[in-house]
């Protein structure tokens, strides 16, 4: 075997080893297992936003809906209505106040929207984060330096009950989401389809 072929063989072997090492990370496997235990659920949430100094700057509330795989919906009711929907391929952000909806491909925004991982079964999405476990809290940190997120924490028990999640942005601001009134009743797939309301401006980032 010549030197070129040997080099290629070593590269392939190393890549295979690296991929499997990532895939078998205990924290990743444990988090994926826990998330998979609940195929669907809805819950009410309360949100607390704090400044980098820990001061509460905003409180909010709304409803969260999740359906495996890859479907996510968050309706914020207070202090201002907005809606985030993942239909498995696209991420929609609708702001009724300004009558505008922004749509992105999921793969283009995964670094700044880690909550997509709550339902994602796409290995490419999971590979964007380093994950560590501390009891029932999983700490996710984006690998991309371009991400505006510094850290994403998921609190989920061994039985798959999601208790809450939080983000810490690079500017120090934190967002804490606490869940209550969790229901595992069936959720129709139509809940995760976004239909653009009449008169609403569409900012389609998929074409840029």
PDB file of C-alpha atoms in Angstrom:
ATOM      1  CA  UNK A   1       0.000   0.000   0.000  1.00  0.00           C
ATOM      2  CA  UNK A   2       1.493   3.355  -1.006  1.00  0.00           C
ATOM      3  CA  UNK A   3       1.821   6.300   1.352  1.00  0.00           C
ATOM      4  CA  UNK A   4      -1.194   8.114  -0.124  1.00  0.00           C
ATOM      5  CA  UNK A   5      -3.514   5.153   0.444  1.00  0.00           C
ATOM      6  CA  UNK A   6      -2.159   4.662   3.958  1.00  0.00           C
ATOM      7  CA  UNK A   7      -2.864   8.328   4.733  1.00  0.00           C
ATOM      8  CA  UNK A   8      -6.437   8.025   3.413  1.00  0.00           C
ATOM      9  CA  UNK A   9      -7.017   4.844   5.415  1.00  0.00           C
ATOM     10  CA  UNK A  10      -5.783   6.480   8.621  1.00  0.00           C
ATOM     11  CA  UNK A  11      -7.977   9.542   8.007  1.00  0.00           C
ATOM     12  CA  UNK A  12     -11.085   7.406   7.451  1.00  0.00           C
ATOM     13  CA  UNK A  13     -10.341   5.298  10.526  1.00  0.00           C
ATOM     14  CA  UNK A  14      -9.825   8.396  12.687  1.00  0.00           C
ATOM     15  CA  UNK A  15     -13.049   9.981  11.416  1.00  0.00           C
ATOM     16  CA  UNK A  16     -14.994   6.802  12.153  1.00  0.00           C
ATOM     17  CA  UNK A  17     -13.546   6.640  15.654  1.00  0.00           C
ATOM     18  CA  UNK A  18     -14.313  10.317  16.310  1.00  0.00           C
ATOM     19  CA  UNK A  19     -17.937   9.985  15.166  1.00  0.00           C
ATOM     20  CA  UNK A  20     -18.538   6.925  17.317  1.00  0.00           C
ATOM     21  CA  UNK A  21     -16.835   8.516  20.310  1.00  0.00           C
ATOM     22  CA  UNK A  22     -19.241  11.457  20.043  1.00  0.00           C
ATOM     23  CA  UNK A  23     -22.250   9.221  19.518  1.00  0.00           C
ATOM     24  CA  UNK A  24     -21.446   7.176  22.636  1.00  0.00           C
ATOM     25  CA  UNK A  25     -20.910  10.101  24.987  1.00  0.00           C
ATOM     26  CA  UNK A  26     -22.819   9.013  28.123  1.00  0.00           C
ATOM     27  CA  UNK A  27     -24.432  12.430  28.685  1.00  0.00           C
ATOM     28  CA  UNK A  28     -25.700  12.591  25.094  1.00  0.00           C
ATOM     29  CA  UNK A  29     -27.141   9.075  25.187  1.00  0.00           C
ATOM     30  CA  UNK A  30     -28.779   9.626  28.577  1.00  0.00           C
ATOM     31  CA  UNK A  31     -30.377  12.921  27.522  1.00  0.00           C
ATOM     32  CA  UNK A  32     -31.649  11.453  24.254  1.00  0.00           C
ATOM     33  CA  UNK A  33     -33.063   8.454  26.128  1.00  0.00           C
ATOM     34  CA  UNK A  34     -34.905  10.635  28.628  1.00  0.00           C
ATOM     35  CA  UNK A  35     -36.309  12.926  25.930  1.00  0.00           C
ATOM     36  CA  UNK A  36     -37.559   9.904  23.948  1.00  0.00           C
ATOM     37  CA  UNK A  37     -39.582   8.543  26.895  1.00  0.00           C
ATOM     38  CA  UNK A  38     -42.377  11.061  26.248  1.00  0.00           C
ATOM     39  CA  UNK A  39     -43.565  11.015  22.649  1.00  0.00           C
ATOM     40  CA  UNK A  40     -45.691  14.119  23.112  1.00  0.00           C
ATOM     41  CA  UNK A  41     -46.810  16.533  25.786  1.00  0.00           C
ATOM     42  CA  UNK A  42     -48.089  20.033  26.371  1.00  0.00           C
ATOM     43  CA  UNK A  43     -47.513  22.303  29.346  1.00  0.00           C
ATOM     44  CA  UNK A  44     -47.977  25.818  30.609  1.00  0.00           C
ATOM     45  CA  UNK A  45     -44.791  27.740  31.214  1.00  0.00           C
ATOM     46  CA  UNK A  46     -43.647  30.756  33.159  1.00  0.00           C
ATOM     47  CA  UNK A  47     -40.610  32.693  31.988  1.00  0.00           C
ATOM     48  CA  UNK A  48     -38.202  34.818  33.997  1.00  0.00           C
ATOM     49  CA  UNK A  49     -35.640  36.991  32.216  1.00  0.00           C
ATOM     50  CA  UNK A  50     -32.699  38.291  34.231  1.00  0.00           C
ATOM     51  CA  UNK A  51     -29.949  40.755  33.374  1.00  0.00           C
ATOM     52  CA  UNK A  52     -26.284  39.833  33.671  1.00  0.00           C
ATOM     53  CA  UNK A  53     -26.433  41.256  37.217  1.00  0.00           C
ATOM     54  CA  UNK A  54     -29.288  38.926  38.168  1.00  0.00           C
ATOM     55  CA  UNK A  55     -32.027  41.554  38.153  1.00  0.00           C
ATOM     56  CA  UNK A  56     -35.439  40.405  36.916  1.00  0.00           C
ATOM     57  CA  UNK A  57     -36.190  42.472  33.812  1.00  0.00           C
ATOM     58  CA  UNK A  58     -39.210  40.591  32.472  1.00  0.00           C
ATOM     59  CA  UNK A  59     -41.711  37.891  33.340  1.00  0.00           C
ATOM     60  CA  UNK A  60     -43.830  35.985  30.876  1.00  0.00           C
ATOM     61  CA  UNK A  61     -46.118  33.008  30.429  1.00  0.00           C
ATOM     62  CA  UNK A  62     -47.524  30.803  27.720  1.00  0.00           C
ATOM     63  CA  UNK A  63     -47.967  27.274  26.405  1.00  0.00           C
ATOM     64  CA  UNK A  64     -45.452  24.712  25.166  1.00  0.00           C
ATOM     65  CA  UNK A  65     -46.294  21.774  22.875  1.00  0.00           C
ATOM     66  CA  UNK A  66     -43.875  19.017  21.843  1.00  0.00           C
ATOM     67  CA  UNK A  67     -44.353  15.983  19.627  1.00  0.00           C
ATOM     68  CA  UNK A  68     -41.641  13.508  18.665  1.00  0.00           C
ATOM     69  CA  UNK A  69     -39.887  13.650  16.356  1.00  0.00           C
ATOM     70  CA  UNK A  70     -38.894  17.205  15.451  1.00  0.00           C
ATOM     71  CA  UNK A  71     -42.129  19.077  16.223  1.00  0.00           C
ATOM     72  CA  UNK A  72     -42.112  22.027  18.631  1.00  0.00           C
ATOM     73  CA  UNK A  73     -44.434  24.911  19.392  1.00  0.00           C
ATOM     74  CA  UNK A  74     -44.186  27.705  21.943  1.00  0.00           C
ATOM     75  CA  UNK A  75     -46.966  30.275  22.296  1.00  0.00           C
ATOM     76  CA  UNK A  76     -46.029  33.200  24.525  1.00  0.00           C
ATOM     77  CA  UNK A  77     -49.140  34.995  25.808  1.00  0.00           C
ATOM     78  CA  UNK A  78     -47.596  37.550  28.180  1.00  0.00           C
ATOM     79  CA  UNK A  79     -46.107  40.147  28.287  1.00  0.00           C
ATOM     80  CA  UNK A  80     -46.413  40.222  24.487  1.00  0.00           C
ATOM     81  CA  UNK A  81     -47.870  37.596  22.193  1.00  0.00           C
ATOM     82  CA  UNK A  82     -45.568  35.688  19.859  1.00  0.00           C
ATOM     83  CA  UNK A  83     -45.306  32.186  18.450  1.00  0.00           C
ATOM     84  CA  UNK A  84     -42.419  29.857  17.617  1.00  0.00           C
ATOM     85  CA  UNK A  85     -43.090  26.726  15.561  1.00  0.00           C
ATOM     86  CA  UNK A  86     -40.759  24.009  14.315  1.00  0.00           C
ATOM     87  CA  UNK A  87     -42.424  21.856  11.653  1.00  0.00           C
ATOM     88  CA  UNK A  88     -39.426  19.532  11.367  1.00  0.00           C
ATOM     89  CA  UNK A  89     -37.744  21.414   8.532  1.00  0.00           C
ATOM     90  CA  UNK A  90     -38.390  25.093   9.162  1.00  0.00           C
ATOM     91  CA  UNK A  91     -38.518  27.362  12.185  1.00  0.00           C
ATOM     92  CA  UNK A  92     -41.231  30.021  12.176  1.00  0.00           C
ATOM     93  CA  UNK A  93     -41.233  33.059  14.474  1.00  0.00           C
ATOM     94  CA  UNK A  94     -44.469  35.037  14.376  1.00  0.00           C
ATOM     95  CA  UNK A  95     -44.871  38.442  16.014  1.00  0.00           C
ATOM     96  CA  UNK A  96     -48.506  39.618  15.735  1.00  0.00           C
ATOM     97  CA  UNK A  97     -47.641  43.046  17.170  1.00  0.00           C
ATOM     98  CA  UNK A  98     -45.583  43.968  14.094  1.00  0.00           C
ATOM     99  CA  UNK A  99     -47.547  41.635  11.778  1.00  0.00           C
ATOM    100  CA  UNK A 100     -44.419  39.790  10.657  1.00  0.00           C
ATOM    101  CA  UNK A 101     -43.246  36.181  10.506  1.00  0.00           C
ATOM    102  CA  UNK A 102     -39.627  35.115  10.005  1.00  0.00           C
ATOM    103  CA  UNK A 103     -38.873  31.638   8.650  1.00  0.00           C
ATOM    104  CA  UNK A 104     -35.495  29.882   8.677  1.00  0.00           C
ATOM    105  CA  UNK A 105     -34.210  26.425   7.869  1.00  0.00           C
ATOM    106  CA  UNK A 106     -33.623  24.580  11.135  1.00  0.00           C
ATOM    107  CA  UNK A 107     -30.037  23.699  10.237  1.00  0.00           C
ATOM    108  CA  UNK A 108     -29.287  27.408   9.804  1.00  0.00           C
ATOM    109  CA  UNK A 109     -30.441  28.432  13.286  1.00  0.00           C
ATOM    110  CA  UNK A 110     -29.696  25.409  15.484  1.00  0.00           C
ATOM    111  CA  UNK A 111     -26.711  27.192  17.083  1.00  0.00           C
ATOM    112  CA  UNK A 112     -28.959  29.956  18.437  1.00  0.00           C
ATOM    113  CA  UNK A 113     -32.124  27.924  19.071  1.00  0.00           C
ATOM    114  CA  UNK A 114     -31.057  24.898  21.147  1.00  0.00           C
ATOM    115  CA  UNK A 115     -34.604  24.138  22.309  1.00  0.00           C
ATOM    116  CA  UNK A 116     -35.010  22.391  18.938  1.00  0.00           C
ATOM    117  CA  UNK A 117     -33.001  19.546  20.481  1.00  0.00           C
ATOM    118  CA  UNK A 118     -35.942  18.796  22.796  1.00  0.00           C
ATOM    119  CA  UNK A 119     -37.527  16.930  19.880  1.00  0.00           C
ATOM    120  CA  UNK A 120     -34.724  16.534  17.331  1.00  0.00           C
ATOM    121  CA  UNK A 121     -33.522  13.111  16.165  1.00  0.00           C
ATOM    122  CA  UNK A 122     -31.060  14.612  13.672  1.00  0.00           C
ATOM    123  CA  UNK A 123     -27.437  13.720  14.606  1.00  0.00           C
ATOM    124  CA  UNK A 124     -26.213  16.818  12.760  1.00  0.00           C
ATOM    125  CA  UNK A 125     -28.145  19.026  15.177  1.00  0.00           C
ATOM    126  CA  UNK A 126     -26.812  17.227  18.235  1.00  0.00           C
ATOM    127  CA  UNK A 127     -23.236  17.470  17.011  1.00  0.00           C
ATOM    128  CA  UNK A 128     -23.425  21.259  17.266  1.00  0.00           C
ATOM    129  CA  UNK A 129     -23.255  21.071  21.080  1.00  0.00           C
ATOM    130  CA  UNK A 130     -20.988  19.798  23.841  1.00  0.00           C
ATOM    131  CA  UNK A 131     -23.133  18.130  26.494  1.00  0.00           C
ATOM    132  CA  UNK A 132     -22.481  17.339  30.149  1.00  0.00           C
ATOM    133  CA  UNK A 133     -24.733  15.851  32.816  1.00  0.00           C
ATOM    134  CA  UNK A 134     -25.128  16.964  36.419  1.00  0.00           C
ATOM    135  CA  UNK A 135     -27.764  14.690  37.965  1.00  0.00           C
ATOM    136  CA  UNK A 136     -31.087  15.681  36.300  1.00  0.00           C
ATOM    137  CA  UNK A 137     -29.630  18.781  34.645  1.00  0.00           C
ATOM    138  CA  UNK A 138     -27.954  18.582  31.247  1.00  0.00           C
ATOM    139  CA  UNK A 139     -25.687  21.450  30.238  1.00  0.00           C
ATOM    140  CA  UNK A 140     -25.356  22.126  26.508  1.00  0.00           C
ATOM    141  CA  UNK A 141     -22.801  24.528  25.081  1.00  0.00           C
ATOM    142  CA  UNK A 142     -22.717  25.420  21.366  1.00  0.00           C
ATOM    143  CA  UNK A 143     -19.483  24.652  19.558  1.00  0.00           C
ATOM    144  CA  UNK A 144     -19.899  27.531  17.115  1.00  0.00           C
ATOM    145  CA  UNK A 145     -18.224  30.772  18.165  1.00  0.00           C
ATOM    146  CA  UNK A 146     -20.893  32.639  16.191  1.00  0.00           C
ATOM    147  CA  UNK A 147     -23.679  31.491  18.501  1.00  0.00           C
ATOM    148  CA  UNK A 148     -25.330  34.133  20.673  1.00  0.00           C
ATOM    149  CA  UNK A 149     -26.038  31.414  23.257  1.00  0.00           C
ATOM    150  CA  UNK A 150     -23.442  30.635  25.899  1.00  0.00           C
ATOM    151  CA  UNK A 151     -25.279  27.784  27.586  1.00  0.00           C
ATOM    152  CA  UNK A 152     -28.561  25.848  27.441  1.00  0.00           C
ATOM    153  CA  UNK A 153     -29.703  23.808  30.451  1.00  0.00           C
ATOM    154  CA  UNK A 154     -32.345  21.080  30.287  1.00  0.00           C
ATOM    155  CA  UNK A 155     -33.887  19.757  33.510  1.00  0.00           C
ATOM    156  CA  UNK A 156     -35.486  16.367  32.960  1.00  0.00           C
ATOM    157  CA  UNK A 157     -35.932  13.426  35.334  1.00  0.00           C
ATOM    158  CA  UNK A 158     -35.094   9.747  34.588  1.00  0.00           C
ATOM    159  CA  UNK A 159     -38.744   9.094  33.681  1.00  0.00           C
ATOM    160  CA  UNK A 160     -38.727  11.645  30.882  1.00  0.00           C
ATOM    161  CA  UNK A 161     -40.569  14.407  32.732  1.00  0.00           C
ATOM    162  CA  UNK A 162     -39.287  17.750  31.461  1.00  0.00           C
ATOM    163  CA  UNK A 163     -39.264  20.182  34.376  1.00  0.00           C
ATOM    164  CA  UNK A 164     -37.855  23.211  32.610  1.00  0.00           C
ATOM    165  CA  UNK A 165     -35.035  24.680  30.599  1.00  0.00           C
ATOM    166  CA  UNK A 166     -32.989  27.850  30.515  1.00  0.00           C
ATOM    167  CA  UNK A 167     -30.570  29.788  28.356  1.00  0.00           C
ATOM    168  CA  UNK A 168     -27.663  32.043  29.165  1.00  0.00           C
ATOM    169  CA  UNK A 169     -26.728  34.412  26.379  1.00  0.00           C
ATOM    170  CA  UNK A 170     -23.227  35.690  25.734  1.00  0.00           C
ATOM    171  CA  UNK A 171     -24.268  39.134  26.941  1.00  0.00           C
ATOM    172  CA  UNK A 172     -25.059  37.595  30.343  1.00  0.00           C
ATOM    173  CA  UNK A 173     -28.845  37.721  30.080  1.00  0.00           C
ATOM    174  CA  UNK A 174     -30.634  34.552  31.188  1.00  0.00           C
ATOM    175  CA  UNK A 175     -34.045  33.094  30.356  1.00  0.00           C
ATOM    176  CA  UNK A 176     -35.603  30.542  32.705  1.00  0.00           C
ATOM    177  CA  UNK A 177     -38.644  28.501  31.643  1.00  0.00           C
ATOM    178  CA  UNK A 178     -40.531  26.532  34.324  1.00  0.00           C
ATOM    179  CA  UNK A 179     -43.248  24.055  33.323  1.00  0.00           C
ATOM    180  CA  UNK A 180     -46.519  23.136  35.037  1.00  0.00           C
ATOM    181  CA  UNK A 181     -49.832  21.397  34.252  1.00  0.00           C
ATOM    182  CA  UNK A 182     -48.118  18.908  31.952  1.00  0.00           C
ATOM    183  CA  UNK A 183     -50.427  16.774  29.793  1.00  0.00           C
ATOM    184  CA  UNK A 184     -49.567  13.770  27.614  1.00  0.00           C
ATOM    185  CA  UNK A 185     -52.838  13.848  25.667  1.00  0.00           C
ATOM    186  CA  UNK A 186     -52.621  13.500  21.901  1.00  0.00           C
ATOM    187  CA  UNK A 187     -51.591  16.631  19.989  1.00  0.00           C
ATOM    188  CA  UNK A 188     -52.663  16.959  16.366  1.00  0.00           C
ATOM    189  CA  UNK A 189     -49.860  17.410  13.850  1.00  0.00           C
ATOM    190  CA  UNK A 190     -51.728  20.430  12.470  1.00  0.00           C
ATOM    191  CA  UNK A 191     -50.689  22.327  15.608  1.00  0.00           C
ATOM    192  CA  UNK A 192     -47.147  22.387  14.219  1.00  0.00           C
ATOM    193  CA  UNK A 193     -48.039  23.805  10.818  1.00  0.00           C
ATOM    194  CA  UNK A 194     -47.862  27.550  10.361  1.00  0.00           C
ATOM    195  CA  UNK A 195     -50.326  29.256   8.058  1.00  0.00           C
ATOM    196  CA  UNK A 196     -49.400  32.851   7.302  1.00  0.00           C
ATOM    197  CA  UNK A 197     -52.283  35.133   8.374  1.00  0.00           C
ATOM    198  CA  UNK A 198     -53.640  37.577   5.836  1.00  0.00           C
ATOM    199  CA  UNK A 199     -51.758  40.865   5.807  1.00  0.00           C
ATOM    200  CA  UNK A 200     -48.691  39.485   7.609  1.00  0.00           C
ATOM    201  CA  UNK A 201     -45.259  40.219   6.127  1.00  0.00           C
ATOM    202  CA  UNK A 202     -43.034  37.172   5.529  1.00  0.00           C
ATOM    203  CA  UNK A 203     -39.282  37.478   6.053  1.00  0.00           C
ATOM    204  CA  UNK A 204     -38.080  34.284   4.356  1.00  0.00           C
ATOM    205  CA  UNK A 205     -34.460  33.694   5.351  1.00  0.00           C
ATOM    206  CA  UNK A 206     -34.395  30.368   3.490  1.00  0.00           C
ATOM    207  CA  UNK A 207     -33.826  32.158   0.197  1.00  0.00           C
ATOM    208  CA  UNK A 208     -30.861  34.213   1.454  1.00  0.00           C
TER     209      UNK A 208
END
